[in-house]
Structures are given as C-alpha cells and as structure tokens.
Coordinates of C-alpha atoms in Angstrom, one line a residue:
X1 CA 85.6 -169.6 0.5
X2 CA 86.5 -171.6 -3.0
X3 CA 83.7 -173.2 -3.2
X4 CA 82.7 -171.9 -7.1
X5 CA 83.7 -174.9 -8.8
X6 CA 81.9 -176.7 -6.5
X7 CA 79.0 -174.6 -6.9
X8 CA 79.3 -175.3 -10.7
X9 CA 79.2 -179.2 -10.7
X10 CA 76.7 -179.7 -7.8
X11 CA 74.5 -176.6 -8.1
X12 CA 71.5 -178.2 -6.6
X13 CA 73.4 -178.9 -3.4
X14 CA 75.4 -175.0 -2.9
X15 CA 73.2 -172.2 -1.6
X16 CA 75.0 -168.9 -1.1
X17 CA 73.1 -166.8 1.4
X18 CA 75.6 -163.7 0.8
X19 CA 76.6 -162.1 3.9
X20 CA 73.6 -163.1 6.5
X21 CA 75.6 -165.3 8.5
X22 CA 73.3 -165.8 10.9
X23 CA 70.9 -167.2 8.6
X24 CA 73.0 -169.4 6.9
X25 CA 74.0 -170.9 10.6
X26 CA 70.1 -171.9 11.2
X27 CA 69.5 -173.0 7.1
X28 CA 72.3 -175.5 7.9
X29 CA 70.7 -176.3 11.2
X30 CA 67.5 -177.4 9.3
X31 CA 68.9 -178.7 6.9
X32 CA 70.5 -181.2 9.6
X33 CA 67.3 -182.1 11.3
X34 CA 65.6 -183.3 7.7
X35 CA 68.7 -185.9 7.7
X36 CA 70.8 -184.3 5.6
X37 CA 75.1 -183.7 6.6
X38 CA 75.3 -179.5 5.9
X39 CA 78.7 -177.8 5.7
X40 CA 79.0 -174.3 6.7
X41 CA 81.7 -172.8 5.5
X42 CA 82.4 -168.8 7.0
X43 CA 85.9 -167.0 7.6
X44 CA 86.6 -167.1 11.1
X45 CA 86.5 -163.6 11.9
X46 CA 82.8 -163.3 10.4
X47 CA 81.6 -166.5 12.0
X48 CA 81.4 -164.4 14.9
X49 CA 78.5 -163.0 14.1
X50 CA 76.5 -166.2 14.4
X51 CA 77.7 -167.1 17.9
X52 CA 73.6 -167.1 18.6
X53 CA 73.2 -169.5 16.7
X54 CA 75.6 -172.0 16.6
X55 CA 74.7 -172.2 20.3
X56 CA 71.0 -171.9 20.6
X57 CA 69.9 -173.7 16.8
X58 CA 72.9 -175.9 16.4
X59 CA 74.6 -177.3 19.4
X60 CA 71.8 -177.4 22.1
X61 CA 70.6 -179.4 20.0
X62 CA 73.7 -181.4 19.2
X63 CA 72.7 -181.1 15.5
X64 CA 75.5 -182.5 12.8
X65 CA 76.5 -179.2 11.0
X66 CA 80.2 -179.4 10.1
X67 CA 81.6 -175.8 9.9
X68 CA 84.4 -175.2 7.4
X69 CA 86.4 -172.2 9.2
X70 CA 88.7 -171.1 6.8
X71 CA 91.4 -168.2 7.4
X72 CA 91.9 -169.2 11.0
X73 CA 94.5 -167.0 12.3
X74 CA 96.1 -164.1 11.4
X75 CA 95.4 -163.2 7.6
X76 CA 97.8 -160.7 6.6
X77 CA 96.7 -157.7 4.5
X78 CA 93.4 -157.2 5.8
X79 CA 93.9 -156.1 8.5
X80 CA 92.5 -156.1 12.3
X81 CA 89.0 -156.8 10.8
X82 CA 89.8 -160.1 8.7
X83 CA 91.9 -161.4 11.8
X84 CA 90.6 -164.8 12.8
X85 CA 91.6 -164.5 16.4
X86 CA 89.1 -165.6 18.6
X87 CA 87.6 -169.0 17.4
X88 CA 89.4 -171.7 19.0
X89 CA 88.4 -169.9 22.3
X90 CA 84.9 -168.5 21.5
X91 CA 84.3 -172.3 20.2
X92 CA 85.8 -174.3 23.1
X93 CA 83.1 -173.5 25.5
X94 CA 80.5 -174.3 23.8
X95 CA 78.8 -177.5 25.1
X96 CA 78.9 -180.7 21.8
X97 CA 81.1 -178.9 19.8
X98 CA 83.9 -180.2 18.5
X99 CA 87.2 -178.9 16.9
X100 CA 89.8 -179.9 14.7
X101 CA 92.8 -178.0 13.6
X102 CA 94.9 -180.0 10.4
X103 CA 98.6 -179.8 9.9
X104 CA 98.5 -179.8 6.0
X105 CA 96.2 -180.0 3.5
X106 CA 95.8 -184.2 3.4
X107 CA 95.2 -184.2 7.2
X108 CA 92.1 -181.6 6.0
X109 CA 90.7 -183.7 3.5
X110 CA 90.4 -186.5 6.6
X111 CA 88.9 -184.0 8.6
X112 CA 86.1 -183.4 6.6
X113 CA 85.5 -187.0 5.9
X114 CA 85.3 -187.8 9.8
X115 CA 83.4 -184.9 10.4
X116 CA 80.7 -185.5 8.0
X117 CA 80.5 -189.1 9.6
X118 CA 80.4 -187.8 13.3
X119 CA 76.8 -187.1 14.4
X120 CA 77.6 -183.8 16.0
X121 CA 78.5 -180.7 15.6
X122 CA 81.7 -180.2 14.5
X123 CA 84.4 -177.3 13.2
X124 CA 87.3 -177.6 11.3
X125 CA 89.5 -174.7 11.3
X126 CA 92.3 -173.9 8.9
X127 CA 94.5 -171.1 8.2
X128 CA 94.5 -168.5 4.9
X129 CA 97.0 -169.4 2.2
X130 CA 98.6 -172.3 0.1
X131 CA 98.8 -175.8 2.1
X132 CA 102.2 -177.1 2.9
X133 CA 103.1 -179.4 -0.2
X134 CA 102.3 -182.7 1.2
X135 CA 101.1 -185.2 -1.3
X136 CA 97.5 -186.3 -1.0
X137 CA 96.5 -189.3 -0.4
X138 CA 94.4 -191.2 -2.4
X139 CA 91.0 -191.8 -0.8
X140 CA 90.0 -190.7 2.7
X141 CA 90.9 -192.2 6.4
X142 CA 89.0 -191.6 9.8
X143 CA 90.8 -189.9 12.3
X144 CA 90.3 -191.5 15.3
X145 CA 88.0 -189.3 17.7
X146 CA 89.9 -186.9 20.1
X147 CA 93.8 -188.6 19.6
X148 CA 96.9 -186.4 19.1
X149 CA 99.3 -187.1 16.6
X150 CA 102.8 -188.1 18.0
X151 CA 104.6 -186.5 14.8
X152 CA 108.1 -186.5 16.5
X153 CA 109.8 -188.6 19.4
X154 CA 108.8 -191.6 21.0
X155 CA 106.6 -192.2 24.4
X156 CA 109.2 -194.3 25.7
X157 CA 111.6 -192.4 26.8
X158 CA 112.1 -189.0 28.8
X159 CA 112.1 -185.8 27.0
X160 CA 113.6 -182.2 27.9
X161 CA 110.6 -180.2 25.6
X162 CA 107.0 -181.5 24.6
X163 CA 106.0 -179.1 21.4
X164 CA 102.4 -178.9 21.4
X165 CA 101.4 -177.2 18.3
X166 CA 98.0 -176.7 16.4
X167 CA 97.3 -176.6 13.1
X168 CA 99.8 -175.2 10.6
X169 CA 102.3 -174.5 13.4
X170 CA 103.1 -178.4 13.4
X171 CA 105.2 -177.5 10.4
X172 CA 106.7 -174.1 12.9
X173 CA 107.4 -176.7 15.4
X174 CA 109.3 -179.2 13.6
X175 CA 111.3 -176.9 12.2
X176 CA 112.4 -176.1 15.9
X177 CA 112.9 -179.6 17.1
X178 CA 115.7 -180.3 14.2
X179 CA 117.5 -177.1 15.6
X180 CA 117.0 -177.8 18.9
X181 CA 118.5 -181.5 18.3
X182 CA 121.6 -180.1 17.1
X183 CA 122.2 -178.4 20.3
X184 CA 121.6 -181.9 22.1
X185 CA 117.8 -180.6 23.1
X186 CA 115.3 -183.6 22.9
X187 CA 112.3 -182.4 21.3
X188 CA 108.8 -184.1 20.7
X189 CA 106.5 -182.6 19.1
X190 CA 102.6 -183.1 19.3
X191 CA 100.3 -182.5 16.4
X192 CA 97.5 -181.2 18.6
X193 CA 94.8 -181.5 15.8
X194 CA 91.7 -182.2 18.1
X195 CA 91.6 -178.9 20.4
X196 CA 88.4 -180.2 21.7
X197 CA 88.1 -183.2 23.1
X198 CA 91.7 -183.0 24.1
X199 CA 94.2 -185.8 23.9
X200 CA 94.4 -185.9 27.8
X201 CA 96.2 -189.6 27.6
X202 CA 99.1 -188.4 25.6
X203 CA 99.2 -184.8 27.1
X204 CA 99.5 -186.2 30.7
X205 CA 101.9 -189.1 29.9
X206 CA 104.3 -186.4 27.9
X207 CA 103.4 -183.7 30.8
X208 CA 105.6 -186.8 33.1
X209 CA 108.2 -187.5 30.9
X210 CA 109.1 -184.0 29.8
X211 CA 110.8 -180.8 31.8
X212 CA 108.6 -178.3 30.0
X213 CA 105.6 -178.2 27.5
X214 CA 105.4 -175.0 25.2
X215 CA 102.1 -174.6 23.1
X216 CA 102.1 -172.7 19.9
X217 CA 98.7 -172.1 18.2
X218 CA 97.8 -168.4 16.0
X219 CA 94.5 -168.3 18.5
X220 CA 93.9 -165.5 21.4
X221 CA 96.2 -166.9 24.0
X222 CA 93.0 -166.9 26.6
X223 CA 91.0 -169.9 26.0
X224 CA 92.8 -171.2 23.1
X225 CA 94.8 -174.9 23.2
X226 CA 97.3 -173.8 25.9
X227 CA 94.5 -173.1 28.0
X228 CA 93.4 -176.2 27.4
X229 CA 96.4 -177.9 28.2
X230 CA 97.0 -175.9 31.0
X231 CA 93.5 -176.9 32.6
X232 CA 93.7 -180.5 31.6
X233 CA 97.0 -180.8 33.9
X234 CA 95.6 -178.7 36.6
X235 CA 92.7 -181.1 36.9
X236 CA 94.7 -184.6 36.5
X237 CA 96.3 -183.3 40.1
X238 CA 98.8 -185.4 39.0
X239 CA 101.6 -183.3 37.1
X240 CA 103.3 -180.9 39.6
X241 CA 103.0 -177.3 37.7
X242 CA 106.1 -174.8 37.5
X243 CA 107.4 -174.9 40.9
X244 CA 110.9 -174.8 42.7
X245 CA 110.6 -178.8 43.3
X246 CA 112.7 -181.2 40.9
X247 CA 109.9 -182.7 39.4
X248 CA 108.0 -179.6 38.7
X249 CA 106.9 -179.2 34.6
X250 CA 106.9 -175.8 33.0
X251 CA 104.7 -174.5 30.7
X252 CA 104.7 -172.1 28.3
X253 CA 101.8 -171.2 25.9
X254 CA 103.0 -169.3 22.6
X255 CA 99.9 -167.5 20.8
X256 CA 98.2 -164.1 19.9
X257 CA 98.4 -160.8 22.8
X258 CA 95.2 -160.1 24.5
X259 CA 95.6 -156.8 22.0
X260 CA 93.6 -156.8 17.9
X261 CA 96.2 -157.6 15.9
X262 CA 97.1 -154.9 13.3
X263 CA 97.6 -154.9 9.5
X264 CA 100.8 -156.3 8.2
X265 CA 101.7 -159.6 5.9
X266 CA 101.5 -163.0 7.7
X267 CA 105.1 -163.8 8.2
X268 CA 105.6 -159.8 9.6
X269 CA 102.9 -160.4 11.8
X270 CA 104.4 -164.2 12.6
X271 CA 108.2 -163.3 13.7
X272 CA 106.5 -159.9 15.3
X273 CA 104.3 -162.2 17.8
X274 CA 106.4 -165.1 18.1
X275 CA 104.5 -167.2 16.0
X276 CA 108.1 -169.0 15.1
X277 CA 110.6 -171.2 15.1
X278 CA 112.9 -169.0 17.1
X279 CA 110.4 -168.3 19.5
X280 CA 110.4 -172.0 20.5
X281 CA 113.6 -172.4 20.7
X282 CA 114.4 -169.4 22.9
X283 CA 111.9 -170.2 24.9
X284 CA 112.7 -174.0 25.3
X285 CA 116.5 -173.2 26.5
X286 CA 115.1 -170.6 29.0
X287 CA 112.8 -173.4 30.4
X288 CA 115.9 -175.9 30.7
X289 CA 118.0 -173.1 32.3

C-alpha cells in the first residue's frame, strides 16, 4: 500500500496487522472512538473480507475511519483475484458511508485532507498505477461535501451528451469530448468524484439540458455510479427516461460485465470492456441517432 516510508518517519503512528483485515477494520474503529482520525488503507478486492465490520464496528456507529482503497478497478496481471470490482457497489449501500473517487493524483491529496476533517466514515477509492502527471498543488483544499466537478462545458446552455465519469476515467472521458467536438458533438463532461452523496443538483439540471447521459466508471455495472445516476433521476420524477417522446433522456452506463474479470494488462482489459474513449464515442453517436 506504500506506506513504508511513512512507516519509517512516524513509526509510533503505523501498525501493520499483516493480512487480518478484519482486525485491522475494528483496531481503526477503536482507535476512532478514543478521538483519534485512523486511516485504513486495504486493496479493494481484500477489503471485502471486512464487510462485517465496516458495517457493524464502523458505520453503525458513524465512527470517522477514513479508508484508503487503493487499486480500485481492474489491476492487470493479477488476475480475477486482485480485481477490485465490487467496492463502489458493496460500499454504496451501506448506511453513513461516504465515497470519493479522484481524477488525478492532486484531487487525492484533497480527498484525504477533507476526509480526515469529515466526522464520518469515509472511503477514498483510487485506481492501481502511476497518477496522471498533474502538478500538485501546494498545500491542501476542502472539497466541498457531495458537489460534482463541472470539468468541461458550461450549465448554461443545452448539450447533445453529459459524460459522467469516476475517477481516473475523467481523463477517458475528456479524451472523448475533444473527438466528439470535432464532429460538431457538444460534450460536457462531469467529474463525478463523490459517488455517494451524489451531486443530484448538477445531475438533474444536466439530465434537462442534455439528449443522453453515458456513465463510465471501472466498478460492477450493478450498484456502481450509473446506478446511482440512474435511481437519482428515476426518483426526481422529473426527467422523462428513454422513451419514444421528444423530450425523453437516454442513458447509458459504461462499466464492468456482471462476469469476474480475467487476467490480462490494464489497457487489454480496458479496450476489451469498453473502458475507453471509443466506447464513448460510439456510444454517444448511437444515442443522437
């Protein structure tokens, strides 16, 4: 989890429990209730194995543990095992919890200062692999509780595609929109980096003003962020979903098959699934069509 030169200059404040998740879920829990802010940092995939825990010791309790959830997604070489699928979803129904996906390595740094200032429980999940070469900023800012990022476009005006894209797919996603602008397209595109609470204000107002809204996250497709969307609009009653009407909005969720992924490097795995620029753009044209 890199955490050995940490380790090295604060020694009194690192405990490695090895591989006893479970435990090391309800040491941070009590470490939280004596007053102190614990991270928890697990790979995705292994977290898993505490899901008892970060229930029952953690977030019935609405204790502030800040998990550190690195190699969200798919994680190449490993294999089906190392695979972190399933957290956005397994997360999202849990009652208190709160998650946050960053776009790049800065937006990271932001998260875990807000986290460690929210008094909750919170998760930060981030993908396996080098960041994407933004330049870091010097100090910290607080990300303001549950808003989107409006990365590309304006909410003035209409919109033929909304881009709704967590994490390190912000990047996948802007890539598409400057394609999609050359073939007259316009593209926003949403940096969806709270997946719970939800931006429901900006989700609805783009859900008007665009034709279709295509999610993109490297979660299980069930439960993930385009579920999320998907049932924020439903319950607004407001947005007209898919129909044959003129007003009707399309929406198309881009994630990982209800299938374990198998072995294969990241971008294999990526154009395999979808997980790409292409994929939006294909998918954008056959919304407008």
């Amino acid at each position: 989890t890199g955490l050995s030169r940490f380790a090295e200059e604060f020694p009194d404040r690192f405990f490695d429990v090895g591989i006893a998740e479970q435990h090391a879920v309800t040491f941070a829990a009590g470490l939280a209730l004596e007053g102190l802010r614990p991270v928890c940092a697990i790979y995705s995939t292994f977290l898993q194995r505490a899901y008892d825990q970060i229930i029952h010791d953690v977030c019935l309790t609405n204790l502030p543990v800040v998990f550190a959830i690195d190699r969200g997604g798919l994680v190449g070489d490993d294999g089906p095992t190392h695979h972190g699928a399933f957290d956005l979803s397994y997360l999202r129904c849990v009652p208190n919890m709160v998650i946050m996906t960053p776009k790049d390595e800065n937006e990271l740094r932001n998260m875990l200062y807000t986290a460690i200032n929210l008094n909750m429980p919170v998760a930060i999940r981030y993908p396996r692999g080098r960041g994407v070469g933004v330049k870091i900023g010097q100090g910290f800012e607080e990300i303001p509780f549950g808003k989107w990022e409006l990365v590309k476009g304006d909410n003035g005006t209409q919109c033929n595609i909304t881009i709704i894209a967590a994490g390190n797919h912000v990047e996948t996603a802007l890539r598409a929109e400057k394609r999609l602008k050359e073939d007259g397209i316009k593209t926003c595109v949403i940096n969806a980096r709270f997946i719970k609470p939800i931006d429901k204000d900006l989700l609805l107002h783009h859900a008007s003003i665009s034709s279709g809204i295509i999610t993109i996250e490297e979660n299980a497709l069930i439960g993930g962020l385009g579920s999320a969307v998907c049932e924020a609009i439903a319950d607004s009653n407001r947005i007209r979903l898919n129909g044959d009407g003129g007003n009707s909005l399309k929406i198309r969720p881009i994630g990982l098959p209800d299938r374990f992924i198998e072995h294969g490097s990241q971008q294999e795995l990526r154009g395999m699934l979808g997980l790409d620029a292409r994929t939006i753009i294909k998918v954008s044209k056959e919304i407008l069509s």
